[in-house]
CSV table of C-alpha atoms and ligand atoms in Angstrom, one decimal:
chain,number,residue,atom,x,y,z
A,211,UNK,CA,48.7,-151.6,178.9
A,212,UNK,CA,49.6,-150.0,175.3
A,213,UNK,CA,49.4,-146.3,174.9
A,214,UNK,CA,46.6,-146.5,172.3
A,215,UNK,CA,44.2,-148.6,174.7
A,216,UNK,CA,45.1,-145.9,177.7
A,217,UNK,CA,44.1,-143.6,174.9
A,218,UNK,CA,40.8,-144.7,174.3
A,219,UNK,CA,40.2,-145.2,177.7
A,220,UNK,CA,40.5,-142.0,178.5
A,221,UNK,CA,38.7,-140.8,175.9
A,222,UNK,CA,35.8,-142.8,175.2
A,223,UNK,CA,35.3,-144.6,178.6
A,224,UNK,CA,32.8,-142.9,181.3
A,225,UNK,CA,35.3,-141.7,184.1
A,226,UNK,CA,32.8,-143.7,186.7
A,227,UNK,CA,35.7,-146.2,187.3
A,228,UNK,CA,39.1,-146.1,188.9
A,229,UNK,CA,41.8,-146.0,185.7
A,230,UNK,CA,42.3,-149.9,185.0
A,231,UNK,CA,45.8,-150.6,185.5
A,232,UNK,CA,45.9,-153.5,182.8
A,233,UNK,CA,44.4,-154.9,180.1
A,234,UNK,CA,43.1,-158.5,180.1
A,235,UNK,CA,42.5,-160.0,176.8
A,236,UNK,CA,42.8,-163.8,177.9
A,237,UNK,CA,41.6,-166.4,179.7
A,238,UNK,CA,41.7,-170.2,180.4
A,239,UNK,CA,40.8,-171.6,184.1
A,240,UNK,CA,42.6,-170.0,187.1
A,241,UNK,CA,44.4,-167.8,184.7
A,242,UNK,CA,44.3,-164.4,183.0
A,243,UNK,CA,46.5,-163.1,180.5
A,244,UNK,CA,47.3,-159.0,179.8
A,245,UNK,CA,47.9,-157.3,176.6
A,246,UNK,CA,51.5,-157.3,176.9
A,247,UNK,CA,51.4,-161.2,177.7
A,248,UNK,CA,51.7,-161.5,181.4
A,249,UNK,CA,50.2,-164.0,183.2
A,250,UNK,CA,47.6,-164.0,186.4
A,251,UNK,CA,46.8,-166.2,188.9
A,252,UNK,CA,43.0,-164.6,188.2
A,253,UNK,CA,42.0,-164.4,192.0
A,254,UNK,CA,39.5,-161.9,191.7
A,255,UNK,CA,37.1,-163.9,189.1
A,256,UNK,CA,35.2,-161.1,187.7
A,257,UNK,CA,34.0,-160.1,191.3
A,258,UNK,CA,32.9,-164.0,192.2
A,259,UNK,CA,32.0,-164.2,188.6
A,260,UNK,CA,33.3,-167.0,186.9
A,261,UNK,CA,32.4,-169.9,189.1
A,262,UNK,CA,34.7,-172.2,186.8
A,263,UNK,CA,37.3,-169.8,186.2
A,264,UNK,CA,37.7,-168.7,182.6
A,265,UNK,CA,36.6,-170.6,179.4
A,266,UNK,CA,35.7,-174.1,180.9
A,267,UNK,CA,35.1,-176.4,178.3
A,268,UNK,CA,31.3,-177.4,179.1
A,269,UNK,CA,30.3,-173.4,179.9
A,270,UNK,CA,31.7,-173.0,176.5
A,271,UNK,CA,30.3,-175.4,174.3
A,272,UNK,CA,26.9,-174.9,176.4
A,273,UNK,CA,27.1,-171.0,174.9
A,274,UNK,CA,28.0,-172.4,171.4
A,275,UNK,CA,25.5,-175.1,171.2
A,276,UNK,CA,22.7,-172.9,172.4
A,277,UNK,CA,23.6,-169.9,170.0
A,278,UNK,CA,23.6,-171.9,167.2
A,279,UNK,CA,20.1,-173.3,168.2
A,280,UNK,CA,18.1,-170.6,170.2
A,281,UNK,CA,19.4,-167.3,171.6
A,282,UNK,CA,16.6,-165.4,172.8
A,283,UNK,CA,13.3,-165.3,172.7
A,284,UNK,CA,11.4,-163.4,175.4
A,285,UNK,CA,9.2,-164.3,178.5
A,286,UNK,CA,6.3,-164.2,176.1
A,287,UNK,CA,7.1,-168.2,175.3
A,288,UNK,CA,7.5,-171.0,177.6
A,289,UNK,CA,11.7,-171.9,177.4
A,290,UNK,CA,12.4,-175.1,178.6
A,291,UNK,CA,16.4,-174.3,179.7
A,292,UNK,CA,14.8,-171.2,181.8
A,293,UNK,CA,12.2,-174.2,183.9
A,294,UNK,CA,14.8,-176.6,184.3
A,295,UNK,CA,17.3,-173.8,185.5
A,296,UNK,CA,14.5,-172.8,187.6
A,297,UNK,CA,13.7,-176.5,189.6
A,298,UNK,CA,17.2,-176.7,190.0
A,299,UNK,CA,17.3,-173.9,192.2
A,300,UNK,CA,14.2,-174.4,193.7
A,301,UNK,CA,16.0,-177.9,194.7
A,302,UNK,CA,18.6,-175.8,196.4
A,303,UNK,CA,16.4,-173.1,198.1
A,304,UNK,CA,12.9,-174.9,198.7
A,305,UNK,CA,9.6,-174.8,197.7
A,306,UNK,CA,9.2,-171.4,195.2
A,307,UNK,CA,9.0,-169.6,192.4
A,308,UNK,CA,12.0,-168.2,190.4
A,309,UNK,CA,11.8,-165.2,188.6
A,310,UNK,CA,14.8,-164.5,186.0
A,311,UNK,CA,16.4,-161.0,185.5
A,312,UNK,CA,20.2,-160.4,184.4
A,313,UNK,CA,22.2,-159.0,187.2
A,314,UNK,CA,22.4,-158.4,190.5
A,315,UNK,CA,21.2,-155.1,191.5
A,316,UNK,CA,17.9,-156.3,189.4
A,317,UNK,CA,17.4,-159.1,191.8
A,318,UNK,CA,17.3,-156.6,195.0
A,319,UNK,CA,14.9,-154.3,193.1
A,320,UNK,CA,12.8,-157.4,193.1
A,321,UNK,CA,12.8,-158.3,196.6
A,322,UNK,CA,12.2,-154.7,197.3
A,323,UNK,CA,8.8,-155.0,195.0
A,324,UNK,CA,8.0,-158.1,196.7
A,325,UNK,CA,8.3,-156.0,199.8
A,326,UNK,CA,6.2,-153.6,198.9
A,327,UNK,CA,3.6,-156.2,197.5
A,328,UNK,CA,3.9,-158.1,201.1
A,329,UNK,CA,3.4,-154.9,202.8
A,330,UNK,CA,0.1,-153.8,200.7
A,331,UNK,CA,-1.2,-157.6,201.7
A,332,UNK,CA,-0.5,-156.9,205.2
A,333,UNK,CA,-1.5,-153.6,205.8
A,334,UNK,CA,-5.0,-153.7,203.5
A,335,UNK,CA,-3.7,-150.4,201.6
A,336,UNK,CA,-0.8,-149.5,199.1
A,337,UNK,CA,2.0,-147.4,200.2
A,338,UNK,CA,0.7,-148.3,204.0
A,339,UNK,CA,3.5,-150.9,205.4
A,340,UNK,CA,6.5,-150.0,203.4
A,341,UNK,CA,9.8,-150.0,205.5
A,342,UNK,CA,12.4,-152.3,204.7
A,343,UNK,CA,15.2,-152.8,207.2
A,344,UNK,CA,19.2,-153.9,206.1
A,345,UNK,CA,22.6,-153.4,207.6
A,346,UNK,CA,24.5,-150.3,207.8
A,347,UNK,CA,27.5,-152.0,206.4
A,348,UNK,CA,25.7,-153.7,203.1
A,349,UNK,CA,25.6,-153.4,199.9
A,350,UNK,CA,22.8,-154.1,197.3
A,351,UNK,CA,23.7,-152.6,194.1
A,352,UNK,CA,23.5,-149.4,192.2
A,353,UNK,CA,20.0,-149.2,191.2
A,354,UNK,CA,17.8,-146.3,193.4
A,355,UNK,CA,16.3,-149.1,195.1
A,356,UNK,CA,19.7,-150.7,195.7
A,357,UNK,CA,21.7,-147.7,196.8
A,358,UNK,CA,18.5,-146.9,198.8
A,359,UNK,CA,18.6,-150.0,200.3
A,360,UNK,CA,22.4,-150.2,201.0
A,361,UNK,CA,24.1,-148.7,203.7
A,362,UNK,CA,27.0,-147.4,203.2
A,363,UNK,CA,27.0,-143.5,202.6
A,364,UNK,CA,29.3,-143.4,199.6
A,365,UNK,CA,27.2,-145.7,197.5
A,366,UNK,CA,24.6,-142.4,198.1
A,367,UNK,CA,26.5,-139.7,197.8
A,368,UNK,CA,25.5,-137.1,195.1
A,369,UNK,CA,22.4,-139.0,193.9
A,370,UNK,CA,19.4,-138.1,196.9
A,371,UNK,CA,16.8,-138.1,197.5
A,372,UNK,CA,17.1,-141.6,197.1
A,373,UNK,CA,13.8,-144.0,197.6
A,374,UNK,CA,11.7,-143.7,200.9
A,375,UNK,CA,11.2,-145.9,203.5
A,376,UNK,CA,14.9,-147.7,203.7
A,377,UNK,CA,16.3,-147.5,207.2
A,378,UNK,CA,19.2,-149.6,208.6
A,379,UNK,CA,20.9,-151.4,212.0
A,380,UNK,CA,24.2,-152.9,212.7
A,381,UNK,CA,24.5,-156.1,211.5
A,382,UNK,CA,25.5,-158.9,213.2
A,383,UNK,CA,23.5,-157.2,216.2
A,384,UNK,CA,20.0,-158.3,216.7
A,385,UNK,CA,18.8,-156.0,219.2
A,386,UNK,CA,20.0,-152.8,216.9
A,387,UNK,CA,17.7,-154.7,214.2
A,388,UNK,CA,14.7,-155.1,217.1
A,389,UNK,CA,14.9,-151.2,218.0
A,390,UNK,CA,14.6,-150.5,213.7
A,391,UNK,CA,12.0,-153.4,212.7
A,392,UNK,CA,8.5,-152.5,213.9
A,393,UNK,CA,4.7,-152.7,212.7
A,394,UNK,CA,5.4,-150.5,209.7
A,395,UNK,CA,8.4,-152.8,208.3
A,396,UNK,CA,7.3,-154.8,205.4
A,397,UNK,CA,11.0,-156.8,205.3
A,398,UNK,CA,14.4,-157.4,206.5
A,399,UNK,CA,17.4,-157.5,204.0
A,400,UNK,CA,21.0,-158.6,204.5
A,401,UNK,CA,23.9,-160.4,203.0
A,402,UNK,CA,24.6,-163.6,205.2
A,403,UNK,CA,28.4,-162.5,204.5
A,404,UNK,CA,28.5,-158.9,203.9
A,405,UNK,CA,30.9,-158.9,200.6
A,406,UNK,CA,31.8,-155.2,199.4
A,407,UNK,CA,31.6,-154.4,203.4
A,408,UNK,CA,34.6,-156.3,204.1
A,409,UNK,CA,33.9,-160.4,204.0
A,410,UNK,CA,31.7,-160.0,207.4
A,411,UNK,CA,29.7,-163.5,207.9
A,412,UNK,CA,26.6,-163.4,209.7
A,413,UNK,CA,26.6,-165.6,212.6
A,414,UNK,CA,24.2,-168.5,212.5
A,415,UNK,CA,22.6,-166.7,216.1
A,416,UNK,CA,22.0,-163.4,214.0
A,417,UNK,CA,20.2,-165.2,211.4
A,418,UNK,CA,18.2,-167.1,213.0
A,419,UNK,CA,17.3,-164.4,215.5
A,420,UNK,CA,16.2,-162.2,211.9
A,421,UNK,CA,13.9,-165.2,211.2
A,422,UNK,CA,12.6,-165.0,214.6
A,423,UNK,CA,11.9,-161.4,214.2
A,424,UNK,CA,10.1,-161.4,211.1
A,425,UNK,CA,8.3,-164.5,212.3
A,426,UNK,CA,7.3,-162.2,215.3
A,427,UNK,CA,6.1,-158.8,213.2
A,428,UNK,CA,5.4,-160.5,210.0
A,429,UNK,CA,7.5,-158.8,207.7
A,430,UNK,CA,9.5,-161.2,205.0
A,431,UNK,CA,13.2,-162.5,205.6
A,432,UNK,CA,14.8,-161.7,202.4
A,433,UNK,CA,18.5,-162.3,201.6
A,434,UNK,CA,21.1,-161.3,199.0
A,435,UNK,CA,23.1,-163.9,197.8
A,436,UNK,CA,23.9,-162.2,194.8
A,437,UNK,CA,28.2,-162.6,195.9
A,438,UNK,CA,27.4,-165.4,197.9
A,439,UNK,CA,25.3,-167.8,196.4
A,440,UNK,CA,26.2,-170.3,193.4
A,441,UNK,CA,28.8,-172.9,196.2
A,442,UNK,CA,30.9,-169.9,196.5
A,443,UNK,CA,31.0,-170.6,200.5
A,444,UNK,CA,31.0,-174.3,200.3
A,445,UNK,CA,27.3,-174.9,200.0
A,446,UNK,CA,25.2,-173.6,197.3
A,447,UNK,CA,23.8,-170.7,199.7
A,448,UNK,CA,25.7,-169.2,202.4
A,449,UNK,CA,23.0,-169.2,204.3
A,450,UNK,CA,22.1,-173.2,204.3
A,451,UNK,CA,24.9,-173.6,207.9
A,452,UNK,CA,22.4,-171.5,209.7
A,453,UNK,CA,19.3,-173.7,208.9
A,454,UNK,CA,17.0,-170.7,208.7
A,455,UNK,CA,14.2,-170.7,205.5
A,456,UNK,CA,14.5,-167.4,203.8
A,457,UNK,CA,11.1,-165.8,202.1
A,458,UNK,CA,13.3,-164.5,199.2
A,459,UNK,CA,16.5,-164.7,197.7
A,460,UNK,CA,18.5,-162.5,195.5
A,461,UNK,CA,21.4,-164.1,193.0
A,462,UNK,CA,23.5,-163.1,190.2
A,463,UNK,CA,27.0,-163.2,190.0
A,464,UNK,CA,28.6,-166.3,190.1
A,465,UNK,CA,25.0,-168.1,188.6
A,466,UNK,CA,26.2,-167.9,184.6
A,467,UNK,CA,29.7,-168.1,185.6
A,468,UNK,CA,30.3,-165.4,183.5
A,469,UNK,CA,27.5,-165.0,181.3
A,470,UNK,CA,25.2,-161.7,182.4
A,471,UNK,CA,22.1,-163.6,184.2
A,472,UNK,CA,20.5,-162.9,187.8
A,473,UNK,CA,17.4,-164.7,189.4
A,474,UNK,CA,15.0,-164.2,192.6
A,475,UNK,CA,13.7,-167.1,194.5
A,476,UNK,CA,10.2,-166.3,196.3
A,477,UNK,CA,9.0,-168.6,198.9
A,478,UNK,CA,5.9,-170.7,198.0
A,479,UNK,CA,3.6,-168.7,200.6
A,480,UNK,CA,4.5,-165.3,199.0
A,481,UNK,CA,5.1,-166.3,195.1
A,482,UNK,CA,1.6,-165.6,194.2
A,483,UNK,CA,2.1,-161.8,195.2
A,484,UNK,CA,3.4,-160.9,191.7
A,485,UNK,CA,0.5,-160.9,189.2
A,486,UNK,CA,0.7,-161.3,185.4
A,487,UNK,CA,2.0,-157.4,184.7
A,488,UNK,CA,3.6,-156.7,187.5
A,489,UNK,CA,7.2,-157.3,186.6
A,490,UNK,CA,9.0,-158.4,184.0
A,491,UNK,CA,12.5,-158.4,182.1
A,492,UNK,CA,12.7,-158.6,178.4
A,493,UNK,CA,16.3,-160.1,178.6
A,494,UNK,CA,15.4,-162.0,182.1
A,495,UNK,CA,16.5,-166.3,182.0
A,496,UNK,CA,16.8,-165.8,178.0
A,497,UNK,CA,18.0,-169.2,176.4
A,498,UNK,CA,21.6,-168.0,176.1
A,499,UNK,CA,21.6,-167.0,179.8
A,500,UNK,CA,20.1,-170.4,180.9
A,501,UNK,CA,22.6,-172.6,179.0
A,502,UNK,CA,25.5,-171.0,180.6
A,503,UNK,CA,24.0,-171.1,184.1
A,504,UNK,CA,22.9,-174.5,183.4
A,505,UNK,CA,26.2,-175.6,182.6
A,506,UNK,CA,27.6,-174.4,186.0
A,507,UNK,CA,25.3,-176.6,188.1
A,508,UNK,CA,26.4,-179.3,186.0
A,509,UNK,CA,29.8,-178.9,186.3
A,510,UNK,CA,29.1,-178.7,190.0
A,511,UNK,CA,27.4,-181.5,190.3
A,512,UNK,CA,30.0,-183.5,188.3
A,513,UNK,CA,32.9,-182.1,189.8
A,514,UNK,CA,31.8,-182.2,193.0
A,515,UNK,CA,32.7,-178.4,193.5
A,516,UNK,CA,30.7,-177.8,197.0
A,517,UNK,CA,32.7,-180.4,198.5
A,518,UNK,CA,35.6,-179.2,196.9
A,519,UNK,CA,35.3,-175.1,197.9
A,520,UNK,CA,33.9,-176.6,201.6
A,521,UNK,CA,37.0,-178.2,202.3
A,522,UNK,CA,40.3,-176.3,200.8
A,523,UNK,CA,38.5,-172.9,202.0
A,524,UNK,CA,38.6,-174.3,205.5
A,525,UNK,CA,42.5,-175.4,204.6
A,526,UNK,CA,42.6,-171.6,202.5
A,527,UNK,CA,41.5,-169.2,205.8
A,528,UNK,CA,44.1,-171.2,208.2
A,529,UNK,CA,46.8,-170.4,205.7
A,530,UNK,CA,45.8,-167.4,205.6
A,531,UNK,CA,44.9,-166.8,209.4
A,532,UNK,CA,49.0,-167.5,209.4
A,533,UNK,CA,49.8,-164.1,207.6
A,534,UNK,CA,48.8,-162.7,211.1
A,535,UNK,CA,51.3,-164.2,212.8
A,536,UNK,CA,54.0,-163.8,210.1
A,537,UNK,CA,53.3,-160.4,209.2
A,538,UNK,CA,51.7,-159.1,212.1
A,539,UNK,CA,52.7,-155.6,211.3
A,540,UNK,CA,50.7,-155.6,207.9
A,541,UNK,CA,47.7,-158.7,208.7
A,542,UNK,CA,45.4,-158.9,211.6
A,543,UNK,CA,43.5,-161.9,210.5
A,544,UNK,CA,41.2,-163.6,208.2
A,545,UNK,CA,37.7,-164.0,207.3
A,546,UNK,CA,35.3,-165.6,205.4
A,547,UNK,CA,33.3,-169.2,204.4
A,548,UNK,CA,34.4,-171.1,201.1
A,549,UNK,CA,36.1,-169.5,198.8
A,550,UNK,CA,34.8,-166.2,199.6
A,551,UNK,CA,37.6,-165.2,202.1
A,552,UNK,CA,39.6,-161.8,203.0
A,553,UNK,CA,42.7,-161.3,204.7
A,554,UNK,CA,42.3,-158.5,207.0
A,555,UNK,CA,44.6,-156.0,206.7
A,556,UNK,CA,47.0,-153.3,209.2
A,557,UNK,CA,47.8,-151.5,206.4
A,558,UNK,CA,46.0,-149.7,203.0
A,559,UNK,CA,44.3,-152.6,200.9
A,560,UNK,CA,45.1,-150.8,197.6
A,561,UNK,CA,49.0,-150.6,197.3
A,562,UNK,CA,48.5,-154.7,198.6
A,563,UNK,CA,46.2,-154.7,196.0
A,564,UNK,CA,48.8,-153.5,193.1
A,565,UNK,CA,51.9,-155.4,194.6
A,566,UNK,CA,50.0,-158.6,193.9
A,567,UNK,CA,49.2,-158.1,191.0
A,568,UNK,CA,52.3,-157.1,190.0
A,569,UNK,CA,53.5,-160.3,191.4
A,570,UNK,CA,51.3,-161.9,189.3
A,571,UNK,CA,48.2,-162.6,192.0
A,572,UNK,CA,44.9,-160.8,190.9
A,573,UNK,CA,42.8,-160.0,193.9
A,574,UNK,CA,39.4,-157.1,195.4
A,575,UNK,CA,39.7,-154.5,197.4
A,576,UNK,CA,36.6,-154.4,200.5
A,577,UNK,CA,35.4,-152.0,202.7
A,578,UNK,CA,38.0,-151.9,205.6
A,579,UNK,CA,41.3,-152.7,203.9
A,580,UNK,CA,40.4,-156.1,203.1
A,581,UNK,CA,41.8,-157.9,200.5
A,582,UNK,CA,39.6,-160.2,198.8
A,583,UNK,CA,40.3,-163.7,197.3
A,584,UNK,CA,37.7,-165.3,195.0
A,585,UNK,CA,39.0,-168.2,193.3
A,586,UNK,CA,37.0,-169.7,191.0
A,587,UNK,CA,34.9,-172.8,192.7
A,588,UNK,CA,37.2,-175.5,190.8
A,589,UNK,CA,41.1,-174.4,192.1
A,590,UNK,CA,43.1,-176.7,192.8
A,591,UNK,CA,45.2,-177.0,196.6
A,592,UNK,CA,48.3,-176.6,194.4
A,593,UNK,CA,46.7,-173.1,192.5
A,594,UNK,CA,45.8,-172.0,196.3
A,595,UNK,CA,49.3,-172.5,197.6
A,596,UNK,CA,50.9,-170.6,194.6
A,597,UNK,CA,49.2,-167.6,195.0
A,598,UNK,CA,49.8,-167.8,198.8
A,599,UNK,CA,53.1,-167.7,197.8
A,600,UNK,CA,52.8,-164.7,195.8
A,601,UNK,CA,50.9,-162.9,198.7
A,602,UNK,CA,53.9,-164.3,201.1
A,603,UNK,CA,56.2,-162.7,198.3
A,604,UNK,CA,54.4,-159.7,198.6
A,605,UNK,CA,54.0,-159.1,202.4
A,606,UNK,CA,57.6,-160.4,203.2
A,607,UNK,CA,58.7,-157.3,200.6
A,608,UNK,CA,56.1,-154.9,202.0
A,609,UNK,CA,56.8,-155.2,205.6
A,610,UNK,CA,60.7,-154.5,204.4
B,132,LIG,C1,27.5,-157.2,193.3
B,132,LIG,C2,26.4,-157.1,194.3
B,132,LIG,C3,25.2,-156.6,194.0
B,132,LIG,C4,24.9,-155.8,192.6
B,132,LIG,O1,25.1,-156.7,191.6
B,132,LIG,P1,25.2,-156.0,190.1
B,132,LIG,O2,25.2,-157.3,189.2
B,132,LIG,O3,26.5,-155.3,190.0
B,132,LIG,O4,24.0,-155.2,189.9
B,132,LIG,C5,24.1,-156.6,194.9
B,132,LIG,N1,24.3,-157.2,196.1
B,132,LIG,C6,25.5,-157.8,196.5
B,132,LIG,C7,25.6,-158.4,197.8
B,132,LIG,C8,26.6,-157.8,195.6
B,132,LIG,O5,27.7,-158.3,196.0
């Protein structure tokens, strides 16, 4: 990175993020380019961003197209991108209602209204049946509902009190969820894989013993696909394996493939909670948004990219299950569903996380010294083999 961008950085950028190391200015499928011309394998895909990697043609000319036509033009109009975006993922989820925002940690503060809405219906009286359960290890974004909501202490730290009536078990462990889900718990939350906590799936037992338990008390099943949904694992929701219906759904990140857009599914039985005036987003499922997520499930579709991610992540974990037995001194394993995967490290994640990209492999840090790989939904086998061996590069020189 030049000395006048470091410049700038430091003077005009809020301090709320790590120094970035480079600059990317470029991009064009599975790769990145830097300011000084260096090219990336582009592994970590804007945080399971770009779905199609960077710049595919049909996201791109959907963007230009639509721009030239109809940017925005607020939820006081009917748009007809936003309800056909909208049936699409109703075809993927079930029977519901979408409502449109533009990122993630808007699509938990959503759930967490709903909650409170479900809880009012419930109980007879507002602020009455409030609590709303997740996992000690999650993360929901950086909103006071969503650091509220997430467990991990550091999201927290320096900004209580935060919002009342979170509270939090272990995931992956029903019974620590029974002993914290009572009469006074208006919904449960989780991640079906827990992403910034380290590429933890849920098993399909844990799941479906959640949708037992709220079955049981009454208090919604709500998930946050918001790193998880949009194929990344191999079938459009992470959660579909486990058969269970969810109540609500939370996405974002990899829906516009790059562009800014997030979306909540609500469940038939609970969509008619939210009254005319009770939410709203003036930038929510705008035209520009739509087209971009639009194209996505397209190219999907088209490219059969849920068949594609299902299979070579299979093929992508064993490989990378074989860094354990390799490098045992610096891998203990591997996790993960799709292209959502993380190899599971002996050693600090963020010098692995430098040699990489060094080597030319761009890749996430998790909770845990995990090392994330994203690629975007349309890699190719021969893409995932050379930046497994960059990684085998890299581990071969760090275990000396
Ligand atoms: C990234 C993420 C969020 C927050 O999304 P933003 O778009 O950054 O607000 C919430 N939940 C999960 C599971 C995430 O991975």
């Amino acid at each position: 990175m030049d000395s006048e961008t470091q410049a700038l950085h430091q003077e005009f950028s809020l301090k709320n993020y790590a120094a970035p190391p480079i600059s990317i200015v470029r991009g064009a499928g599975v790769h990145a380019w830097d300011s000084d011309g260096r090219k990336y394998l582009d592994f970590s895909t804007g945080v399971a961003v770009n779905a199609l990697g960077h710049c595919h043609p049909a996201w791109v000319d959907a963007i230009q197209k639509q721009a030239a036509s109809l940017g925005h033009c607020s939820n006081l109009y009917a748009n007809p991108l936003q309800l056909d975006l909208a049936q699409r993922l109703c075809g993927f989820a079930g029977p519901g209602e979408i409502f449109f925002c533009n990122s993630g940690a808007e699509a938990t503060e959503t759930l967490f209204k709903l909650s409170r809405l479900h809880g009012q219906k419930l109980s007879g009286r507002e602020a009455q049946r409030h609590k709303v359960v997740t996992a000690k290890e999650s993360f929901h974004g950086r909103t006071f509902g969503g650091m509220s909501a997430t467990g991990q202490d550091k999201i927290k730290a320096g900004f209580r009190p935060l919002v009342p009536g979170f509270d939090h078990a272990e995931f992956n462990n029903l019974e620590s969820f029974r002993q914290v889900v009572d009469q006074g718990t208006a919904a449960v939350l989780v991640e079906p894989i827990l992403g910034e906590g380290g590429v933890r799936p849920a098993t399909a037992a844990f799941l479906q013993g959640l949708r037992a338990l709220c079955d049981e008390t009454g208090a919604l099943l709500l998930l946050d696909e918001v790193q998880t949904g949009g194929g990344r694992t191999g079938t459009y929701f992470a959660h579909e394996p486990s058969g269970i219906q969810a109540d609500g759904i939370a996405m974002a990140k990899g829906l516009g493939g790059g562009f800014p857009i997030g979306a909540v599914w609500i469940r038939d039985a609970h969509a008619n909670l939210f009254q005319p005036g009770s939410h709203g987003s003036t930038f929510g499922g705008n035209p520009l948004a739509c087209a971009a997520a639009l194209a996505v499930l397209q190219v999907i579709e088209a490219e059969g990219l849920l068949q594609h991610v299902h299979e070579l992540g299979a093929w992508l974990i064993d490989a990378l299950r074989g860094f354990s037995e390799k490098f045992p001194d610096l891998v203990f394993g591997a996790r993960g569903l799709g292209f959502l995967t993380g190899l599971v490290l002996n050693t600090p994640v963020g010098p692995v996380v430098t040699a990489c990209r060094e080597a030319g492999l761009l890749t996430v840090p998790a909770v845990g010294d995990v090392l994330r790989l994203l690629p975007p939904l349309n890699t190719t086998q021969e893409e995932l083999e050379s930046a497994l061996e960059i990684l085998q590069e890299v581990l071969s020189g760090l275990s000396g």
